[in-house]
Amino acid sequence: MAKGATAALRSILQQKRNIVMNGGTLSNFDHVWMSSDRLLKLLVRKAGETSSPVTGFMSKMPAFARKKVMGGAPACLALIEDPALPLLRQAASMGNANAAAAIQLIEDARGARLARYPNSTWYSATGS
């Protein structure tokens, strides 16, 4: 996956995330493709291929800074949220520092969503 493709995917995922963060629910189609194993495995693999000097310091950074520092595949995974967690936890348990950083980004994103919509899910602000 080229850098430009990752940026384009991130833009699309941000639009989908905005639907939920503005009180909506993703379509069934969006729900399916965003949680597909193929997409998630690709993004987790891409996240593991890159090395960021800040990865080891992610937990010490404030949430707003983490979001700005991490880009690429980890940022895409954070926009997807919950479906990415099992694969990321598996990768983190094998020593993938970027997976651990992406998990932190997801926890930040999840916290922001739940603060705004306490009964929400990753794909719906209403939890339906």
Short mmCIF file of C-alpha atoms in Angstrom, two decimals:
data_model
loop_
_atom_site.label_atom_id
_atom_site.label_comp_id
_atom_site.label_asym_id
_atom_site.label_seq_id
_atom_site.Cartn_x
_atom_site.Cartn_y
_atom_site.Cartn_z
CA MET A 1 0.00 0.00 0.00
CA ALA A 2 1.59 3.24 -1.16
CA LYS A 3 1.76 6.33 1.03
CA GLY A 4 -0.78 8.11 -1.18
CA ALA A 5 -3.19 5.19 -0.90
CA THR A 6 -2.88 5.26 2.88
CA ALA A 7 -3.62 8.99 2.92
CA ALA A 8 -6.67 8.47 0.68
CA LEU A 9 -7.92 5.64 2.89
CA ARG A 10 -7.44 7.80 5.97
CA SER A 11 -9.51 10.56 4.35
CA ILE A 12 -12.34 8.11 3.61
CA LEU A 13 -12.17 6.63 7.10
CA GLN A 14 -12.24 10.11 8.63
CA GLN A 15 -15.47 10.84 6.73
CA LYS A 16 -16.98 7.62 8.10
CA ARG A 17 -15.79 8.46 11.62
CA ASN A 18 -17.41 11.90 11.30
CA ILE A 19 -20.77 10.23 10.63
CA VAL A 20 -20.63 8.53 14.02
CA MET A 21 -19.16 11.54 15.82
CA ASN A 22 -22.02 13.66 14.45
CA GLY A 23 -24.70 11.34 15.86
CA GLY A 24 -25.18 8.96 12.94
CA THR A 25 -24.81 5.28 12.12
CA LEU A 26 -22.66 3.78 9.40
CA SER A 27 -24.35 1.89 6.58
CA ASN A 28 -24.19 -1.91 6.61
CA PHE A 29 -21.81 -1.71 3.67
CA ASP A 30 -19.43 0.59 5.55
CA HIS A 31 -19.70 -1.58 8.65
CA VAL A 32 -18.66 -4.65 6.67
CA TRP A 33 -15.74 -3.24 4.67
CA MET A 34 -14.28 -1.32 7.61
CA SER A 35 -14.21 -4.45 9.74
CA SER A 36 -13.01 -6.82 7.02
CA ASP A 37 -10.11 -9.08 7.99
CA ARG A 38 -8.34 -8.31 4.74
CA LEU A 39 -8.27 -4.56 5.37
CA LEU A 40 -7.36 -4.91 9.04
CA LYS A 41 -4.53 -7.38 8.39
CA LEU A 42 -3.11 -5.11 5.69
CA LEU A 43 -3.18 -2.07 7.97
CA VAL A 44 -1.67 -3.93 10.93
CA ARG A 45 1.09 -5.25 8.68
CA LYS A 46 1.75 -1.75 7.29
CA ALA A 47 1.79 -0.32 10.80
CA GLY A 48 4.47 -2.84 11.73
CA GLU A 49 6.65 -1.96 8.73
CA THR A 50 7.18 1.65 9.70
CA SER A 51 9.22 2.85 12.60
CA SER A 52 8.50 6.07 14.41
CA PRO A 53 10.91 7.50 17.00
CA VAL A 54 7.96 8.53 19.19
CA THR A 55 6.42 5.06 19.39
CA GLY A 56 8.00 4.27 22.73
CA PHE A 57 6.79 7.54 24.22
CA MET A 58 3.16 7.38 23.08
CA SER A 59 1.71 6.61 26.51
CA LYS A 60 3.47 9.65 27.98
CA MET A 61 2.09 12.08 25.38
CA PRO A 62 -1.27 13.85 25.73
CA ALA A 63 -4.02 12.45 23.51
CA PHE A 64 -4.14 15.48 21.18
CA ALA A 65 -0.40 15.12 20.51
CA ARG A 66 -0.59 11.37 19.90
CA LYS A 67 -3.22 11.95 17.25
CA LYS A 68 -1.03 14.50 15.45
CA VAL A 69 2.20 12.51 15.66
CA MET A 70 1.00 9.13 14.43
CA GLY A 71 -0.06 8.95 10.82
CA GLY A 72 -0.32 6.33 8.13
CA ALA A 73 -1.69 2.89 8.94
CA PRO A 74 -1.88 3.46 12.74
CA ALA A 75 -4.06 6.53 12.16
CA CYS A 76 -6.32 4.50 9.85
CA LEU A 77 -6.64 1.79 12.49
CA ALA A 78 -7.57 4.39 15.10
CA LEU A 79 -10.39 5.62 12.87
CA ILE A 80 -11.70 2.05 12.54
CA GLU A 81 -11.45 1.49 16.28
CA ASP A 82 -12.78 -1.74 17.87
CA PRO A 83 -12.51 -4.18 14.93
CA ALA A 84 -8.75 -3.55 14.79
CA LEU A 85 -8.06 -4.31 18.45
CA PRO A 86 -7.74 -8.13 18.37
CA LEU A 87 -5.14 -8.10 15.58
CA LEU A 88 -3.28 -5.18 17.14
CA ARG A 89 -3.17 -6.90 20.53
CA GLN A 90 -1.78 -10.00 18.87
CA ALA A 91 0.86 -7.94 17.04
CA ALA A 92 1.74 -6.03 20.23
CA SER A 93 2.21 -9.31 22.11
CA MET A 94 4.82 -10.25 19.49
CA GLY A 95 6.78 -7.07 20.15
CA ASN A 96 5.32 -4.74 17.53
CA ALA A 97 5.76 -1.32 19.18
CA ASN A 98 3.67 0.40 16.51
CA ALA A 99 0.78 -1.94 17.32
CA ALA A 100 0.96 -0.86 20.95
CA ALA A 101 0.96 2.78 19.85
CA ALA A 102 -2.04 2.17 17.57
CA ILE A 103 -3.90 0.58 20.48
CA GLN A 104 -3.29 3.76 22.46
CA LEU A 105 -4.68 5.83 19.57
CA ILE A 106 -7.78 3.61 19.46
CA GLU A 107 -8.28 4.00 23.21
CA ASP A 108 -8.07 7.78 22.76
CA ALA A 109 -10.59 7.71 19.90
CA ARG A 110 -12.91 5.40 21.80
CA GLY A 111 -12.75 7.65 24.87
CA ALA A 112 -13.64 10.72 22.81
CA ARG A 113 -16.58 8.89 21.22
CA LEU A 114 -17.89 7.53 24.52
CA ALA A 115 -17.57 10.93 26.20
CA ARG A 116 -19.83 12.38 23.53
CA TYR A 117 -22.15 9.37 23.06
CA PRO A 118 -21.98 7.09 26.14
CA ASN A 119 -24.01 4.25 24.58
CA SER A 120 -22.28 4.35 21.21
CA THR A 121 -20.38 1.69 19.31
CA TRP A 122 -17.57 2.17 16.82
CA TYR A 123 -20.13 2.22 13.98
CA SER A 124 -23.09 4.00 15.59
CA ALA A 125 -23.55 6.97 17.90
CA THR A 126 -26.82 5.47 19.12
CA GLY A 127 -25.38 2.02 19.74
CA SER A 128 -27.78 0.33 17.33
#
